[in-house]
Structures are given as structure tokens and as C-alpha cells.
Coordinates of C-alpha atoms and ligand atoms in Angstrom, one line a residue:
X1 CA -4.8 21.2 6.7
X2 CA -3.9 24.8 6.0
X3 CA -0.5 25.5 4.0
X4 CA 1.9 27.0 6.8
X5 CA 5.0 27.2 5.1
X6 CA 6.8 30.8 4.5
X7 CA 6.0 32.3 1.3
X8 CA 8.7 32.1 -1.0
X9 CA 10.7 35.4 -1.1
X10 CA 9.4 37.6 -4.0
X11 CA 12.0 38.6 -7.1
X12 CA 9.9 41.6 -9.0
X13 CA 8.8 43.6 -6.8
X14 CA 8.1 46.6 -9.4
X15 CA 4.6 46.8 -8.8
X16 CA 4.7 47.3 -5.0
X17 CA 7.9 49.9 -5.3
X18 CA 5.4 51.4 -7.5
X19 CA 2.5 51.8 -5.5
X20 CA 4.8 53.1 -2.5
X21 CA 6.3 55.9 -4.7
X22 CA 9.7 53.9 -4.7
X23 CA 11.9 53.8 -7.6
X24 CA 11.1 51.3 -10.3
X25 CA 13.6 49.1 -12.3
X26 CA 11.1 49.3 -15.2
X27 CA 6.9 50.4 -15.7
X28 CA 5.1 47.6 -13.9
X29 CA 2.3 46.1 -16.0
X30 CA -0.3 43.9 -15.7
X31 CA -4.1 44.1 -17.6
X32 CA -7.8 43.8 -15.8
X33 CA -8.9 40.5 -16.5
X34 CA -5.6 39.5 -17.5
X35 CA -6.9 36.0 -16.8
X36 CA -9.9 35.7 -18.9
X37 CA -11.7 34.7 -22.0
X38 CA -9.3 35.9 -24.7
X39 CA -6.8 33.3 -24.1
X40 CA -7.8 30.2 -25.4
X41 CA -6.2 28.1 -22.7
X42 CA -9.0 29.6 -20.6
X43 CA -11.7 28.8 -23.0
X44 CA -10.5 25.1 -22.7
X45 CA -10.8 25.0 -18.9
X46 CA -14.1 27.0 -18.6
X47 CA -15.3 24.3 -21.4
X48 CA -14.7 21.3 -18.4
X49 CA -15.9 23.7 -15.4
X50 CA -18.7 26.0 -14.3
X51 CA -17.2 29.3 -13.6
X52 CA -17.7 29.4 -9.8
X53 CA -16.6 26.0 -9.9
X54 CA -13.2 27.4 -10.8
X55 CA -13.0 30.3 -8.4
X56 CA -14.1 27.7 -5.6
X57 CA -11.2 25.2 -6.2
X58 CA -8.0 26.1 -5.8
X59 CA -6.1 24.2 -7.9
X60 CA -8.4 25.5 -11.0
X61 CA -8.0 29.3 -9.4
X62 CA -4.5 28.8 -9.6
X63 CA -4.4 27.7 -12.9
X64 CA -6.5 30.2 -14.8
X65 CA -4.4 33.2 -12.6
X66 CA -1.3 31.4 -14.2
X67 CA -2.2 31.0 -17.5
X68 CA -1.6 34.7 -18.6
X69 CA 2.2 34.6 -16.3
X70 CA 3.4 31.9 -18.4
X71 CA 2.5 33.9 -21.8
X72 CA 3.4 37.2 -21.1
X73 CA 6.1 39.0 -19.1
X74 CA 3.6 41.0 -16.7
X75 CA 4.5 42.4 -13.3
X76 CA 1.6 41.0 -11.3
X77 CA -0.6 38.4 -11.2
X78 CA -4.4 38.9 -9.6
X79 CA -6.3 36.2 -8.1
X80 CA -9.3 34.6 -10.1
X81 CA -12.2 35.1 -8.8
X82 CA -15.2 37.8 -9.4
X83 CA -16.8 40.7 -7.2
X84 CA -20.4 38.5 -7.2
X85 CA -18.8 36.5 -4.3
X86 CA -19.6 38.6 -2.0
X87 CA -23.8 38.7 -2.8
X88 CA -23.4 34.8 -3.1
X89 CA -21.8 34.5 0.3
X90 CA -25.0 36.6 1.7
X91 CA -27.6 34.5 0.2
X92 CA -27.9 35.1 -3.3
X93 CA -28.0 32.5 -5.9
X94 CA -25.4 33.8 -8.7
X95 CA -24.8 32.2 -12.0
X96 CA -22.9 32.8 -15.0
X97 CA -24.5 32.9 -18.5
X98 CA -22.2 31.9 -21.3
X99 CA -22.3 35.3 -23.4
X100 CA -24.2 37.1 -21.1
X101 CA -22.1 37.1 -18.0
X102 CA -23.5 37.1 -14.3
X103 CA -27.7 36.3 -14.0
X104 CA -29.0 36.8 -10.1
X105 CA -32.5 35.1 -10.8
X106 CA -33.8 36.1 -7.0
X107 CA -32.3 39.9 -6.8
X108 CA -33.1 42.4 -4.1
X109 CA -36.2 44.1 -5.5
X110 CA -37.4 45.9 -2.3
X111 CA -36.2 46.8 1.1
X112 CA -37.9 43.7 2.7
X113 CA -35.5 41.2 0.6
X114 CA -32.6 42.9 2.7
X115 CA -34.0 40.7 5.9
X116 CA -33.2 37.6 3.1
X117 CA -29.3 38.2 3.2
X118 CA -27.0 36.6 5.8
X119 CA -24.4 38.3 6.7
X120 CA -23.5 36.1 9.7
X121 CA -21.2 33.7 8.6
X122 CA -20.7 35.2 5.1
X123 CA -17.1 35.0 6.0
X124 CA -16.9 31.5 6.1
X125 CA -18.4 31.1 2.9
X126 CA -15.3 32.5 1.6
X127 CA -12.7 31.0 2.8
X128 CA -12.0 29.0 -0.8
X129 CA -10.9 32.6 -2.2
X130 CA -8.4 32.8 0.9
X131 CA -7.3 29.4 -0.2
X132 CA -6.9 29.7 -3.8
X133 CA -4.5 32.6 -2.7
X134 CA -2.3 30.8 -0.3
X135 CA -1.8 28.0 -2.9
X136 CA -1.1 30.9 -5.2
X137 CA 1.9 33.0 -3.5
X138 CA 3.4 29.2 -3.1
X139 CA 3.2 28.4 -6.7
X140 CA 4.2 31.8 -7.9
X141 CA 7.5 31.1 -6.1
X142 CA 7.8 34.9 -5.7
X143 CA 8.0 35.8 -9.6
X144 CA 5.6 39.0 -9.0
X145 CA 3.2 40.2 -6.4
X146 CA -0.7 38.9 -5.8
X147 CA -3.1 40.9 -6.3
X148 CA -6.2 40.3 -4.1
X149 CA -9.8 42.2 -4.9
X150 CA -13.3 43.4 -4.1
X151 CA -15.9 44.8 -6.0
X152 CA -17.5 48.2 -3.7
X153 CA -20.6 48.6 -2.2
X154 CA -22.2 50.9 -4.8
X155 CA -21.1 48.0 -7.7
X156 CA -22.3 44.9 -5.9
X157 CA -25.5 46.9 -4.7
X158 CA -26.3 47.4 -8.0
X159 CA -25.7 43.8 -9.4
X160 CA -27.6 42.2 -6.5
X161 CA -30.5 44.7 -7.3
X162 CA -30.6 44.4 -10.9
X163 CA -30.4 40.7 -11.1
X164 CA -27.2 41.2 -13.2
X165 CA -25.4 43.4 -15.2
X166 CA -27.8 46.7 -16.3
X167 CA -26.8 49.0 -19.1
X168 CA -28.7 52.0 -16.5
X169 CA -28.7 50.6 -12.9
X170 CA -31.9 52.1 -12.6
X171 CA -33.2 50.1 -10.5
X172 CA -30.7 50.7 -8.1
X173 CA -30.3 54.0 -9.2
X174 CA -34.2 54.7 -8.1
X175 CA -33.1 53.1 -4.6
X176 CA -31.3 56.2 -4.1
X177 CA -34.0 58.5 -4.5
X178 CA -37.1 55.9 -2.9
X179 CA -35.4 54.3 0.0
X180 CA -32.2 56.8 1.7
X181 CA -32.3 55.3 4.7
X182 CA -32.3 51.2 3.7
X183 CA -29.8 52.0 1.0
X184 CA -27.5 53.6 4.0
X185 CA -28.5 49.9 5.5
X186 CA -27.6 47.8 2.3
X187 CA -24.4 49.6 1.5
X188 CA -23.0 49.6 5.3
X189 CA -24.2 46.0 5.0
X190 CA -22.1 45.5 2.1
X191 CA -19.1 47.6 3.2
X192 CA -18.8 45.6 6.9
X193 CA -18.4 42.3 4.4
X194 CA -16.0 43.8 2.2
X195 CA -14.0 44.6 5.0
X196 CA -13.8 41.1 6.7
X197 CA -13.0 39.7 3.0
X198 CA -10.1 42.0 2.4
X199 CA -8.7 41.2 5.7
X200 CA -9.3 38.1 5.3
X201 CA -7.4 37.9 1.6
X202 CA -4.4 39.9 3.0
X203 CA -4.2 37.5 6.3
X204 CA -4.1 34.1 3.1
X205 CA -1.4 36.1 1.5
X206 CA -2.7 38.9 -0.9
X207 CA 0.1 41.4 -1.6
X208 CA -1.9 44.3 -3.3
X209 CA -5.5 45.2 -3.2
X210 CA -7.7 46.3 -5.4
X211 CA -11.4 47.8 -4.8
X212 CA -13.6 47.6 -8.1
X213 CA -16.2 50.4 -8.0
X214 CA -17.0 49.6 -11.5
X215 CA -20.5 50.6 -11.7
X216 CA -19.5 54.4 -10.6
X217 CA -20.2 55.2 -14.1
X218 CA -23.8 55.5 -13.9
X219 CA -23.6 57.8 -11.0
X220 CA -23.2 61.5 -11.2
X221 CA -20.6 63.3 -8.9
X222 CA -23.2 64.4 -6.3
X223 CA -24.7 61.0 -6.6
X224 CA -20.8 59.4 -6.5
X225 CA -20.0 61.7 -3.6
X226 CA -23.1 60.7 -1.1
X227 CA -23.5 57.1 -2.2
X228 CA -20.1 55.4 -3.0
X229 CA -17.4 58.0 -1.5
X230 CA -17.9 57.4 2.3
X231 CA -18.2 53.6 1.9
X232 CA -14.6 53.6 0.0
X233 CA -13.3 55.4 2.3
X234 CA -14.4 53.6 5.5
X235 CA -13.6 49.9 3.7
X236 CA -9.9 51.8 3.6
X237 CA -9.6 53.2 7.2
X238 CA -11.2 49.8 8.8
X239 CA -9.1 47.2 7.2
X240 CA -5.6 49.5 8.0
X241 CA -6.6 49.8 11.4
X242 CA -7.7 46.4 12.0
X243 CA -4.5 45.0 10.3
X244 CA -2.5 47.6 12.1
X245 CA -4.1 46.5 15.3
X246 CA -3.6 42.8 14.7
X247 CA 0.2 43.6 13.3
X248 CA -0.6 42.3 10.1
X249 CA 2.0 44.1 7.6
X250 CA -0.2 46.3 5.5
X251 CA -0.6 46.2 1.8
X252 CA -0.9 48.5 -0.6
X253 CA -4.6 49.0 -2.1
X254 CA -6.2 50.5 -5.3
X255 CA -9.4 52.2 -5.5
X256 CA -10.6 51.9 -9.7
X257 CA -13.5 53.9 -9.5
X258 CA -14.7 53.0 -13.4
X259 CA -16.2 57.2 -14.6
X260 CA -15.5 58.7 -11.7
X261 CA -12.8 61.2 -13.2
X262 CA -15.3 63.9 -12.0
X263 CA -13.7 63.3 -8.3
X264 CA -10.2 61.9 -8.7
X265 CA -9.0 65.3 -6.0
X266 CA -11.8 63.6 -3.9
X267 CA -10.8 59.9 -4.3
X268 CA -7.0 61.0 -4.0
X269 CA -8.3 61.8 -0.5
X270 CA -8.9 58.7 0.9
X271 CA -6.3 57.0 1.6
X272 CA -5.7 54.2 -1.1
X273 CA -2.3 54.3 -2.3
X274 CA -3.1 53.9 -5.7
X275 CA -5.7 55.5 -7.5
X276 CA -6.9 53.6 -11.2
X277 CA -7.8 55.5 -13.8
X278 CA -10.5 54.7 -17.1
X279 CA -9.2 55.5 -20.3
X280 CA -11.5 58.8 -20.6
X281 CA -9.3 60.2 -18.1
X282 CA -5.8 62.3 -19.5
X283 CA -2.5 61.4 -17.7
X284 CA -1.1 64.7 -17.2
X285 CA -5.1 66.3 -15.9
X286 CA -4.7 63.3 -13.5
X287 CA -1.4 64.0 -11.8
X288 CA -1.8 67.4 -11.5
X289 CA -5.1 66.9 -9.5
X290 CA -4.2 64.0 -7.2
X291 CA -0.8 65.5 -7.0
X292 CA 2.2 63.5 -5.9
X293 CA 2.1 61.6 -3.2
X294 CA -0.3 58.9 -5.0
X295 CA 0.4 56.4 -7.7
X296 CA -2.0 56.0 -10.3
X297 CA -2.7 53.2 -12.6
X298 CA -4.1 52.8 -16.5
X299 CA -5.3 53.4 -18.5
X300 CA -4.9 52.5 -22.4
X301 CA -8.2 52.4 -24.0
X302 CA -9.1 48.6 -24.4
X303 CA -10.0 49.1 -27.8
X304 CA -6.5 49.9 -28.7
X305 CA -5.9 46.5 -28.4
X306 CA -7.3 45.6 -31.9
X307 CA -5.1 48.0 -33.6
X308 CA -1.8 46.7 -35.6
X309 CA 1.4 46.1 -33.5
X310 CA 2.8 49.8 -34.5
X311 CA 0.0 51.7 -33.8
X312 CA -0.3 50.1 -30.5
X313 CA 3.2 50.4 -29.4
X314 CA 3.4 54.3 -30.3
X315 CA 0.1 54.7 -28.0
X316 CA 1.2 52.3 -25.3
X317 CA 4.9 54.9 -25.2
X318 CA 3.1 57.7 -25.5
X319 CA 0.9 56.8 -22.6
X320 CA 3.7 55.8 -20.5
X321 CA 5.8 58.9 -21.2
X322 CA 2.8 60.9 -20.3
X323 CA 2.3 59.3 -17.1
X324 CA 6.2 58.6 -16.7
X325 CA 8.1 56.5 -14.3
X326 CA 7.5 57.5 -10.4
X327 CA 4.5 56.1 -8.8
X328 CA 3.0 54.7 -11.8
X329 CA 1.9 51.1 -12.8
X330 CA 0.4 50.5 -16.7
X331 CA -2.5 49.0 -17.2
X332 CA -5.6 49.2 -19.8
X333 CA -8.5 51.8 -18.6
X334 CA -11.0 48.7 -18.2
X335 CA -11.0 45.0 -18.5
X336 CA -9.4 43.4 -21.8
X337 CA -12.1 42.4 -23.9
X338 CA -12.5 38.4 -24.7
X339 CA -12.2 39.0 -28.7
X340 CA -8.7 41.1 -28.8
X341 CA -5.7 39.8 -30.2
X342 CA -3.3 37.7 -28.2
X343 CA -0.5 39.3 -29.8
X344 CA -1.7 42.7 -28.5
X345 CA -0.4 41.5 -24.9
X346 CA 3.5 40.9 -25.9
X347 CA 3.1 44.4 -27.7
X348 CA 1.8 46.1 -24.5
X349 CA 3.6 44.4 -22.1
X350 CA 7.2 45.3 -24.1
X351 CA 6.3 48.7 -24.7
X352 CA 5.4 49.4 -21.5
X353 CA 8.8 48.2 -20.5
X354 CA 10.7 49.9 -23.3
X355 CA 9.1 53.7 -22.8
X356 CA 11.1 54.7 -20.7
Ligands
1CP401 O1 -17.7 32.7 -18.5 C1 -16.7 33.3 -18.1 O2 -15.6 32.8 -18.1 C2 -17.0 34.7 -17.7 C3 -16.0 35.7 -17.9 C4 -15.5 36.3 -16.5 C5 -14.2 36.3 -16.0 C6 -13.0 35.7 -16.7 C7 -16.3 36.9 -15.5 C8 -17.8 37.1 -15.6 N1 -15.6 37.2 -14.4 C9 -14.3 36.9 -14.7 C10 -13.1 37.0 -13.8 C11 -12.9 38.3 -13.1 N2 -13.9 39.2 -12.7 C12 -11.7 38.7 -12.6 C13 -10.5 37.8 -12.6 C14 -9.2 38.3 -12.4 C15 -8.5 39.0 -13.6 O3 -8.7 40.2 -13.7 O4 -7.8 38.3 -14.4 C16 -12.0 40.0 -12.0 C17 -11.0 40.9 -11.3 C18 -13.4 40.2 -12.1 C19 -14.0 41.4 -11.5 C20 -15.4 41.8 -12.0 N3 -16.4 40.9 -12.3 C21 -15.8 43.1 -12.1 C22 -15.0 44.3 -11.9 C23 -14.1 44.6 -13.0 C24 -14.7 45.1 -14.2 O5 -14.7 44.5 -15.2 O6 -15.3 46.2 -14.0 C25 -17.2 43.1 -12.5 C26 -18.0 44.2 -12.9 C27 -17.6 41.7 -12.6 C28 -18.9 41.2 -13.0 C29 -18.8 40.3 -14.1 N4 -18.3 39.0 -14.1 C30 -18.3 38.5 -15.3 C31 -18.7 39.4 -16.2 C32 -18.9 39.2 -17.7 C33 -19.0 40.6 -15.5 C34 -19.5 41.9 -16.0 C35 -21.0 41.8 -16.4 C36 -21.6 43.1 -16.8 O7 -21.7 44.0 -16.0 O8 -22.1 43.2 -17.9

């Protein structure tokens, strides 16, 4: 039977004053991948369960997305999951490699395999990830904001071409060039599920939203502009207006478009409410191009995370001061990596809040 009860009322609500361009009692913080394999607590758990087994039950979804609240003091938790739901829920079989990460061992190879995905219904397939984050706002019992997310058309285009992870995407990158027209297919496709799945998150209780167009990287700004641009920015104006038109309360949402400082002007103009930077990308270059009606979000390099505690803090205050305290949430410029330092969190996580 599905959880009815009201949510309990939340207590830090930094992060969302944040992304609104309200005024903040401290720097909000919270990490990519927060949840993940450098905590060993995780390790453990991933030991007894397959990884999809523990996005796809939601008392192991809520754990792992625990785990990191009760070790550090960060100012929002995100639901565990990954962005290769969405190609399983169309059809494809996705597994995760110890060490290697995500292996699709029937990809999309040509524009015949489209007619293979199922789009009717994919909706249903997901309702565990809805689930997992009902359960979570209860158990949170309002101590910071959920954070629901996507990966983008472009990023899961790629995966569910390449059969995985690709240093290049050139596979996907030659789809481009050979086949315009089914790509156009495959990415509204992708962008008319990504929709439904952030409604869908928001309507079980997600509280922020974040859209992962991680593989922007490989693209170049034309390339960035024609093939991932107009997809972001229709996933944006869909979901407001169908919340809006259902009089569901909207939520703020975050566009991390992972190499794609070439366009931040053009990304600040769609819409999101936040905009996430890498760490390639300079603070004060940032501001001054999305200007200052958007909050943006990063971007420490993840590799600072293996240097000592005092190095560390004075990059984590610099970056903060640089960035400073309106409409600004910390974060690293990526994902944490599964080998750094625990220790590196508490140093990040206080310095963040001591900066300013
Ligand atoms: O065996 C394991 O436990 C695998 C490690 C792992 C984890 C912990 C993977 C495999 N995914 C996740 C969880 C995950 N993935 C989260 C959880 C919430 C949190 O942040 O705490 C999120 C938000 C993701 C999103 C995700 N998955 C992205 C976008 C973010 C990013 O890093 O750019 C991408 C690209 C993926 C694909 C993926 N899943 C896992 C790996 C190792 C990868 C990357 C593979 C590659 O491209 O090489």
C-alpha cells in the first residue's frame, strides 16, 4: 500500500534557499556520489547485493542514501539510484561490473535496434525509484532536502549505444554525423521518458532535481548546441508546465552539463535554476556569464580530495569565497572518487561551512 502520510516538515532548508536566490544561514554542501564506494559501509552492503538490486528495494536505497548523512554534516541528501534506469526500463539489459562499472551486452548498434526499445510502460518499470524516495523523505524526518535525478538524453544515448561507458563516444558520436534524423528520434525518445520520470520523482516526494548530462564532454559546442541543448531545455519547460498544470508545487532543478563551460550563457538560458559547474570552469568567469539571477553549484576538483587536511581546507575557502554566499551551493566538480580519503569529507564539509 502506498505511504500517504505528510512528509515530515523539513529543518535545513539551506540548499533549496540556495537554489531560489534566498539568503543562506551557511554554504549548503553535499558531494556527487556522496553515497558510493569510498565509504566502506557501502562496500559491505554492495558485498550482500547486486547493485540494481539495491536501487530496486527500498529499504536498501534508503540505506546507502543514509549512510553518508549519518557521517558527515551535509546539506542534502540524493536518492540512490543511477541514470542507466532509464535504458533498462526501455528494454535494455544493464549490468554492473565490479571495477568496470555499467556493461549493456545488447546496445543500440543501428537505427533498426531503436524499434527494440519500449517506451510504452517504461514508466511503470520505475515506479521502485518513486518508492525508494517516499520511504526516504519519511526517514529523513526533514533533516535536509531530497535530491531526485536523471541522466540527459545525449548521456544515456551514448551509454545505450556504446554498450557502456566509452573513453570517445564514438560510436554515438558517428550517430550524429550518419543518422540526423533517427538520432532526432532516439533523443526525443529519451527526453519524453525523462520527463515522465522526473514528474514522476517529484509527485513520490523529490525536493531538488538534478539532470546529469555527463557525457557533454565529448561533444564540441556546435555539436553541444544542436544535440543536447534543445532536449535540456524541453525536459525543463515540459515537466514545469505539466506540474504547473496538475498543481504540483514545483521544485528546483539543476542542469550539470559535465565540459560544457563553452556554453554556460547558453545553459543559463534555459530555465534550470541552478546551473553545476566541473572543476575546469573558474568561479568568478562563471558568474559573470550566467549573471545573477542563477545559482550555480561546484566545483572543487575531485582530486583535491587526496591532498592533506590544510591544503584542502585553504582550497575548499578559497573556492567558496570566490563563489561567495548568494545563490551558491558547494559541491566537488565531478563525482567523489571510490579511493579518496574519508577524512577528506569532514574537511570539506566544515570548510565549506566556515568560509564565510
Ligand atoms: O558497484 C558499484 O557500487 C558501482 C558504483 C556506482 C554507484 C555508487 C555506480 C556505477 N553508480 C552509482 C550510484 C550513482 N550513480 C548515483 C547515486 C547517488 C549519489 O550521488 O550518491 C548517481 C547520482 C549516479 C549517476 C551516474 N551514473 C552518472 C552521472 C554522474 C556522473 O558521475 O557523471 C553516470 C555517468 C553514471 C553511470 C555509471 N554508473 C556507475 C558507474 C561507475 C558509472 C560511470 C561509468 C563510466 O562512464 O565509466
Amino acid at each position: 500500500m502506498k505511504d500517504t502520510k505528510p512528509f515530515p516538515v523539513l529543518k535545513n532548508d539551506n540548499l533549496l534557499r540556495a537554489a531560489r536566490g534566498e539568503v543562506v544561514d551557511r554554504v549548503p554542501v553535499w558531494v556527487m556520489r556522496q553515497a558510493g564506494r569510498y565509504l566502506p559501509e557501502f562496500q559491505e552492503l554492495r558485498k550482500q547485493h547486486d547493485f540494481f538490486t539495491v536501487c530496486r528495494t527500498p529499504e536498501l536505497a534508503c540505506e546507502v542514501t543514509m549512510q553518508p548523512l549519518r557521517r558527515f554534516d551535509l546539506d542534502a541528501s540524493i536518492i540512490f539510484s543511477d541514470i542507466l534506469v532509464i535504458p533498462q526500463a526501455l528494454g535494455l539489459t544493464v549490468e554492473m561490473h565490479a571495477g568496470v562499472g555499467p556493461v549493456l551486452p545488447q546496445p543500440i548498434n543501428t537505427p533498426e535496434d531503436l524499434k527494440r526499445l519500449t517506451p510504452d510502460g517504461a514508466l511503470s518499470r520505475l515506479t521502485y525509484v518513486g518508492d525508494a524516495i517516499t520511504m526516504m523523505r519519511h526517514k529523513l524526518e526533514g533533516r535536509v532536502p531530497l535530491i531526485g535525478f536523471t541522466g540527459a538524453p545525449w548521456t544515456l544515448m551514448g551509454y545505450m549505444i556504446e554498450g557502456g561507458g566509452s573513453k570517445t563516444m564514438s560510436k554515438a558520436k558517428a550517430w550524429l554525423s550518419d543518422h540526423p534524423e533517427d538520432t532526432k528520434l532516439f533523443l526525443n525518445l529519451l527526453t519524453d521518458a525523462i520527463v515522465d520520470y522526473l514528474e514522476m520523482q517529484v509527485k513520490a516526494g523529490a525536493q531538488m532535481l538534478q539532470v546529469f548530462e555527463s557525457s557533454a564532454e565529448h561533444l564540441t559546442k556546435e555539436d553541444f548546441l544542436l544535440w543536447a541543448v534543445p532536449y535540456l531545455r524541453r525536459i525543463r519547460d515540459e515537466l514545469v508546465d505539466r506540474l504547473t498544470k496538475k498543481a504540483v508545487p514545483l521544485v528546483p532543478i539543476t542542469l550539470f552539463a559535465k565540459g560544457a563551460g563553452h556554453s554556460l550563457k547558453e545553459q543559463s538560458e534555459l530555465g534550470y535554476d541552478v546551473i553545476g559547474l566541473d572543476w575546469t570552469v573558474d568561479p568568478i568567469e562563471a558568474r559573470a556569464l550566467v549573471g545573477p539571477n542563477i545559482t550555480l553549484q561546484g566545483n572543487l576538483d575531485p582530486q583535491d580530495m587526496y591532498r592533506d587536511a590544510d591544503e584542502l581546507r585553504a582550497l575548499t575557502t578559497e573556492m567558496v569565497h570566490k563563489f561567495g554566499k548568494s545563490r551558491y551551493i558547494a559541491n566537488l566538480g565531478h563525482g567523489i572518487t571510490p579511493q579518496t580519503p574519508i577524512t577528506s569529507m569532514d574537511v570539506l564539509v566544515e570548510a565549506v561551512h566556515k568560509a564565510l
